[in-house]
Coordinates of C-alpha atoms in Angstrom, one line a residue:
X30 CA 13.0 55.4 -7.8
X31 CA 13.0 59.1 -6.9
X32 CA 16.4 59.4 -8.4
X33 CA 15.3 57.9 -11.7
X34 CA 12.3 60.2 -11.9
X35 CA 14.6 63.2 -11.3
X36 CA 16.9 62.0 -14.1
X37 CA 14.0 61.5 -16.5
X38 CA 12.9 65.1 -15.9
X39 CA 16.4 66.2 -16.7
X40 CA 16.2 64.3 -20.0
X41 CA 13.1 66.2 -20.9
X42 CA 14.7 69.6 -20.1
X43 CA 17.9 69.0 -22.1
X44 CA 18.4 70.6 -25.5
X45 CA 21.1 71.3 -27.9
X46 CA 21.7 67.7 -29.0
X47 CA 21.2 66.3 -32.4
X48 CA 20.3 62.9 -31.1
X49 CA 19.6 61.1 -27.9
X50 CA 20.1 57.4 -27.1
X51 CA 17.2 55.2 -26.2
X52 CA 16.0 55.9 -22.7
X53 CA 17.5 53.3 -20.3
X54 CA 15.2 51.2 -18.0
X55 CA 17.6 50.8 -15.1
X56 CA 19.4 53.3 -12.9
X57 CA 22.9 51.9 -13.7
X58 CA 22.5 52.8 -17.4
X59 CA 21.8 56.4 -16.8
X60 CA 25.5 57.5 -16.6
X61 CA 26.0 56.1 -20.1
X62 CA 22.8 57.7 -21.3
X63 CA 23.8 61.2 -20.2
X64 CA 27.4 60.6 -21.4
X65 CA 26.1 60.0 -24.9
X66 CA 24.0 63.2 -24.6
X67 CA 27.1 65.2 -23.7
X68 CA 29.1 63.6 -26.5
X69 CA 26.4 64.5 -29.1
X70 CA 25.7 68.0 -27.7
X71 CA 25.9 70.9 -30.2
X72 CA 26.3 73.6 -27.6
X73 CA 27.4 74.2 -24.0
X74 CA 23.8 74.3 -22.7
X75 CA 23.1 70.8 -23.8
X76 CA 26.3 69.4 -22.5
X77 CA 26.4 71.3 -19.2
X78 CA 22.8 70.2 -18.2
X79 CA 23.6 66.6 -19.1
X80 CA 26.9 66.8 -17.1
X81 CA 25.0 67.9 -14.0
X82 CA 22.8 64.8 -14.3
X83 CA 25.8 62.5 -15.1
X84 CA 28.1 63.6 -12.4
X85 CA 32.0 63.6 -12.5
X86 CA 33.7 62.0 -15.5
X87 CA 35.5 59.0 -14.0
X88 CA 37.4 55.8 -15.0
X89 CA 34.1 54.1 -15.7
X90 CA 33.5 56.5 -18.6
X91 CA 36.8 55.9 -20.3
X92 CA 35.8 53.2 -22.8
X93 CA 33.1 55.3 -24.3
X94 CA 35.4 58.4 -24.4
X95 CA 38.1 56.4 -26.2
X96 CA 35.5 55.1 -28.7
X97 CA 34.1 58.7 -29.2
X98 CA 37.6 60.1 -29.7
X99 CA 37.9 58.3 -33.1
X100 CA 34.2 58.7 -34.1
X101 CA 33.3 59.8 -37.6
X102 CA 31.7 62.9 -36.1
X103 CA 34.1 65.8 -35.5
X104 CA 31.6 67.2 -33.0
X105 CA 31.8 64.0 -31.0
X106 CA 35.6 63.9 -31.2
X107 CA 35.8 67.4 -29.8
X108 CA 33.3 66.7 -27.0
X109 CA 35.4 63.6 -26.1
X110 CA 38.5 65.8 -25.8
X111 CA 36.6 68.2 -23.5
X112 CA 35.5 65.4 -21.3
X113 CA 39.1 63.9 -21.2
X114 CA 40.2 67.3 -19.9
X115 CA 38.0 66.9 -16.8
X116 CA 38.5 63.2 -16.3
X117 CA 39.2 62.1 -12.8
X118 CA 41.5 59.1 -13.1
X119 CA 45.0 58.0 -12.1
X120 CA 45.8 57.5 -15.8
X121 CA 44.1 60.7 -17.0
X122 CA 47.3 62.3 -18.2
X123 CA 48.3 59.1 -20.1
X124 CA 44.9 59.1 -21.9
X125 CA 45.2 62.8 -22.7
X126 CA 48.7 62.3 -24.2
X127 CA 47.5 59.3 -26.2
X128 CA 44.7 61.4 -27.6
X129 CA 47.1 64.2 -28.6
X130 CA 49.5 61.8 -30.3
X131 CA 46.9 59.7 -32.1
X132 CA 44.1 62.1 -33.2
X133 CA 43.9 63.2 -36.8
X134 CA 41.4 65.9 -36.0
X135 CA 43.1 69.3 -35.7
X136 CA 40.2 70.9 -33.9
X137 CA 39.9 68.1 -31.3
X138 CA 43.7 68.3 -30.8
X139 CA 43.3 72.1 -30.3
X140 CA 40.7 71.4 -27.6
X141 CA 43.1 69.2 -25.7
X142 CA 46.3 71.3 -26.0
X143 CA 44.3 74.5 -25.4
X144 CA 42.8 73.1 -22.2
X145 CA 43.4 75.1 -19.0
X146 CA 47.1 74.9 -18.0
X147 CA 47.6 71.8 -20.1
X148 CA 50.8 73.1 -21.9
X149 CA 51.9 74.9 -18.7
X150 CA 52.0 71.7 -16.8
X151 CA 53.2 69.6 -19.8
X152 CA 55.2 71.8 -22.1
X153 CA 56.7 68.7 -23.7
X154 CA 53.3 67.9 -25.2
X155 CA 53.4 71.1 -27.3
X156 CA 55.7 69.6 -30.0
X157 CA 54.2 66.1 -30.2
X158 CA 52.2 67.0 -33.3
X159 CA 54.0 69.4 -35.7
X160 CA 51.7 68.3 -38.5
X161 CA 48.7 69.6 -36.5
X162 CA 50.5 72.8 -35.6
X163 CA 50.9 73.4 -39.3
X164 CA 47.2 72.7 -40.0
X165 CA 46.2 74.8 -37.0
X166 CA 48.1 77.8 -38.1
X167 CA 46.1 77.8 -41.3
X168 CA 42.8 77.3 -39.6
X169 CA 39.9 79.7 -39.8
X170 CA 38.7 78.6 -36.3
X171 CA 40.1 81.1 -33.9
X172 CA 40.4 78.6 -31.0
X173 CA 42.3 76.2 -33.1
X174 CA 44.5 79.0 -34.4
X175 CA 45.2 80.1 -30.9
X176 CA 46.1 76.6 -29.7
X177 CA 48.4 76.1 -32.6
X178 CA 50.2 79.4 -32.0
X179 CA 50.7 78.5 -28.3
X180 CA 51.9 75.0 -29.1
X181 CA 54.2 76.3 -31.8
X182 CA 55.7 79.0 -29.6
X183 CA 56.4 76.6 -26.7
X184 CA 57.8 73.9 -29.0
X185 CA 59.8 76.4 -31.1
X186 CA 58.1 75.2 -34.2
X187 CA 60.2 76.3 -37.3
X188 CA 59.1 79.7 -38.6
X189 CA 56.6 80.3 -35.8
X190 CA 58.0 83.8 -35.2
X191 CA 57.4 84.9 -38.8
X192 CA 53.9 83.4 -38.8
X193 CA 52.9 85.3 -35.6
X194 CA 54.4 88.6 -36.8
X195 CA 52.3 88.3 -39.9
X196 CA 49.1 87.4 -38.1
X197 CA 49.6 90.3 -35.6
X198 CA 49.3 92.6 -38.6
X199 CA 46.1 91.1 -39.8
X200 CA 43.2 93.5 -40.4
X201 CA 41.0 90.9 -38.7
X202 CA 40.7 91.8 -35.0
X203 CA 39.8 88.2 -34.1
X204 CA 43.0 86.9 -35.6
X205 CA 45.0 89.5 -33.6
X206 CA 43.1 88.5 -30.4
X207 CA 43.9 84.8 -31.1
X208 CA 47.6 85.8 -31.2
X209 CA 47.4 87.8 -28.0
X210 CA 45.8 84.9 -26.2
X211 CA 48.6 82.5 -27.1
X212 CA 51.9 84.4 -26.9
X213 CA 54.7 83.1 -24.6
X214 CA 56.8 85.7 -22.8
X215 CA 59.6 85.0 -25.3
X216 CA 57.3 85.5 -28.2
X217 CA 55.9 88.7 -26.7
X218 CA 59.5 90.1 -26.6
X219 CA 59.8 89.3 -30.3
X220 CA 56.7 91.2 -31.3
X221 CA 57.1 93.9 -28.6
X222 CA 57.1 96.8 -31.1
X223 CA 53.7 95.7 -32.4
X224 CA 52.4 95.3 -28.9
X225 CA 53.5 98.8 -28.0
X226 CA 51.7 100.2 -31.0
X227 CA 48.5 98.3 -29.9
X228 CA 48.9 99.9 -26.4
X229 CA 49.2 103.4 -27.9
X230 CA 46.0 102.7 -29.8
X231 CA 44.4 101.5 -26.7
X232 CA 45.2 104.7 -24.8
X233 CA 43.0 106.6 -27.2
X234 CA 40.1 104.8 -25.7
X235 CA 40.3 104.2 -21.9
X236 CA 37.3 101.9 -21.9
X237 CA 37.6 99.7 -24.9
X238 CA 34.6 97.5 -25.9
X239 CA 36.6 94.3 -25.2
X240 CA 38.0 94.0 -21.7
X241 CA 39.4 90.5 -22.8
X242 CA 41.4 92.2 -25.5
X243 CA 42.8 94.8 -23.0
X244 CA 43.7 92.1 -20.5
X245 CA 45.5 90.0 -23.1
X246 CA 47.5 92.9 -24.4
X247 CA 48.5 94.2 -21.0
X248 CA 49.5 90.7 -19.7
X249 CA 51.7 90.2 -22.8
X250 CA 53.4 93.5 -22.4
X251 CA 54.0 93.0 -18.7
X252 CA 55.5 89.5 -19.4
X253 CA 58.3 91.1 -21.4
X254 CA 59.8 92.6 -18.2
X255 CA 60.4 96.0 -19.9
X256 CA 60.5 98.6 -17.0
X257 CA 59.4 101.4 -19.3
X258 CA 56.4 99.4 -20.5
X259 CA 55.5 98.4 -17.0
X260 CA 55.5 102.1 -16.0
X261 CA 53.3 103.0 -18.9
X262 CA 50.8 100.4 -18.0
X263 CA 50.8 101.5 -14.4
X264 CA 50.2 105.1 -15.5
X265 CA 47.4 103.9 -17.8
X266 CA 45.5 102.4 -14.9
X267 CA 46.3 105.2 -12.5
X268 CA 44.9 107.7 -15.0
X269 CA 41.7 105.8 -15.3
X270 CA 38.6 105.8 -13.1
X271 CA 38.6 104.0 -9.7
X272 CA 37.0 100.8 -11.0
X273 CA 39.6 100.7 -13.8
X274 CA 42.4 101.2 -11.4
X275 CA 41.4 98.0 -9.5
X276 CA 41.3 96.1 -12.8
X277 CA 45.1 95.5 -12.9
X278 CA 45.1 93.6 -9.6
X279 CA 42.1 91.6 -10.6
X280 CA 43.5 90.4 -13.9
X281 CA 46.7 89.3 -12.1
X282 CA 44.6 87.2 -9.8
X283 CA 43.8 84.6 -12.4
X284 CA 47.3 84.2 -14.0
X285 CA 50.1 82.1 -12.5
X286 CA 53.2 83.2 -14.5
X287 CA 56.4 83.2 -12.6
X288 CA 57.1 86.9 -13.2
X289 CA 53.8 88.0 -11.5
X290 CA 55.1 87.8 -7.9
X291 CA 57.9 90.3 -8.6
X292 CA 55.6 92.5 -10.6
X293 CA 53.0 92.6 -7.7
X294 CA 55.9 93.6 -5.4
X295 CA 56.7 96.5 -7.8
X296 CA 53.1 97.7 -7.6
X297 CA 53.1 97.4 -3.9
X298 CA 56.3 99.5 -3.5
X299 CA 55.5 102.4 -5.8
X300 CA 53.3 105.2 -4.3
X301 CA 50.4 106.7 -6.1
X302 CA 51.4 109.7 -8.1
X303 CA 48.1 111.4 -7.4
X304 CA 48.2 111.0 -3.6
X305 CA 51.1 112.5 -1.5
X306 CA 50.5 110.3 1.6
X307 CA 53.0 107.6 2.3
X308 CA 50.7 105.9 4.8
X309 CA 47.7 105.7 2.5
X310 CA 47.0 102.3 0.8
X311 CA 45.7 103.2 -2.6
X312 CA 43.7 100.9 -5.0
X313 CA 46.6 99.4 -7.0
X314 CA 48.6 98.7 -3.9
X315 CA 45.6 97.2 -2.2
X316 CA 45.0 95.0 -5.3
X317 CA 48.7 93.9 -5.4
X318 CA 48.7 92.8 -1.8
X319 CA 45.4 91.1 -2.0
X320 CA 46.4 89.3 -5.2
X321 CA 49.7 88.1 -3.7
X322 CA 47.9 86.7 -0.7
X323 CA 45.4 85.0 -2.9
X324 CA 48.1 83.2 -4.8
X325 CA 50.0 82.3 -1.6
X326 CA 47.2 81.3 0.8
X327 CA 44.3 80.3 -1.5
X328 CA 45.7 79.0 -4.8
X329 CA 49.0 78.0 -3.2
X330 CA 51.0 78.5 -6.4
X331 CA 53.3 81.2 -4.9
X332 CA 55.8 80.5 -2.1
X333 CA 55.4 82.4 1.1
X334 CA 58.0 85.2 1.0
X335 CA 58.9 87.3 4.1
X336 CA 58.3 90.6 2.1
X337 CA 54.5 89.9 1.8
X338 CA 54.2 88.8 5.4
X339 CA 56.0 92.0 6.4
X340 CA 53.7 94.0 4.2
X341 CA 50.7 92.7 6.1
X342 CA 52.3 93.7 9.4
X343 CA 52.9 97.2 8.0
X344 CA 49.4 97.6 6.7
X345 CA 48.1 97.4 10.3
X346 CA 49.7 100.7 10.9
X347 CA 48.1 102.4 7.9
X348 CA 44.8 104.4 8.2
X349 CA 43.3 102.7 5.1
X350 CA 39.6 103.0 4.1
X351 CA 39.7 99.4 2.8
X352 CA 40.6 98.2 6.2
X353 CA 38.2 95.4 6.7
X354 CA 38.9 93.8 3.3
X355 CA 42.7 93.9 3.7
X356 CA 42.5 92.8 7.3
X357 CA 40.7 89.7 6.1
X358 CA 43.3 89.0 3.5
X359 CA 46.1 89.3 6.0
X360 CA 44.2 87.1 8.4
X361 CA 44.1 84.4 5.8
X362 CA 47.8 84.7 5.3
X363 CA 48.3 84.4 9.1
X364 CA 46.1 81.3 9.3
X365 CA 48.0 79.9 6.3
X366 CA 51.5 80.3 7.8
X367 CA 50.3 79.0 11.2
X368 CA 48.8 75.9 9.6
X369 CA 45.5 76.6 11.4
X370 CA 42.0 76.3 9.8
X371 CA 40.1 79.5 8.9
X372 CA 37.9 80.9 11.6
X373 CA 35.3 83.7 11.3
X374 CA 36.9 85.2 14.4
X375 CA 39.9 86.4 12.3
X376 CA 38.2 89.7 11.6
X377 CA 37.8 90.4 15.3
X378 CA 41.3 89.5 16.4
X379 CA 43.6 91.8 14.5
X380 CA 46.2 91.4 17.3
X381 CA 46.4 87.7 16.8
X382 CA 47.0 88.2 13.0
X383 CA 49.9 90.6 13.7
X384 CA 51.4 88.5 16.4
X385 CA 51.2 85.3 14.2
X386 CA 52.8 87.1 11.3
X387 CA 55.6 88.6 13.4
X388 CA 56.3 85.2 14.9
X389 CA 56.6 83.7 11.4
X390 CA 59.0 86.5 10.4
X391 CA 61.3 85.8 13.3
X392 CA 61.6 82.2 12.1
X393 CA 62.0 83.3 8.5
X394 CA 64.0 86.5 8.4
X395 CA 65.1 86.2 4.8

């Protein structure tokens, strides 16, 4: 009974919905009740509050999601796509692909293919709907446009290069940002001259209003692999203030592109041009090592490579002012390679960290 009262209070607090189903009289009907609130929500506040009350989206919710995916309301179709993205079910991918291949709603399609890592994990899905790519490239909705650009670039949609080049020259900053958020490394190389021009314009203002714009531009330029460009970007951050110099490592934290590991190593190896001290660990180096360890030991999307393990061993011989933070990162790496669970004692036993890493290096010399 207490649970029902709590859920009822949640119903009263919810907002952002154009309609709410009739209040259920038994506890088993509450999941469906809140699911309908989410599907009819106009904004994130309404849906997120209802999702908290509903709980994880599971197999039991699939029939209602399938029905909503073909509803007359475009809002409901888009919300169904959002929920399918977070569905916990053995056949979740099958349902997502079915949605992509059968929907007639370009905006709902864009929600699905624009979902976090969807096309990264399933690149073959990008070209399933060339008709919706065409519609998306003509859309005034920036999220739909961005998804269409990404799908078109991955699937090599005919004429996508010319379309992107034209959009990159648009006087509308939002359209240019939609392009930046969707470029593949191959496409970034194609429009590299325009990206370089944008970087020159960015240099005139070291603290642009939109940090998202700066991140997208920098990541696209880095993905081209151009050594000269990478040096320019490094200089750009080195010439900035301390908080800006840490930004590069932070933005590399959330991306998983294959080229990032090698680029982080480049950052680690190159000394700070402002500090003539080979044993000093400066901010960009600190960020590079910390980010590499995060990808290896926390996100587990980079393989353990001897060079990073050796870097942690070398760090212990450096008189660094960020000692405690980097010690904790290297301790996480030591626990990861040893297969042991984390312990709060890691910060107090630096010798164990070094000994564990050196043991691993002996077993993995290359």
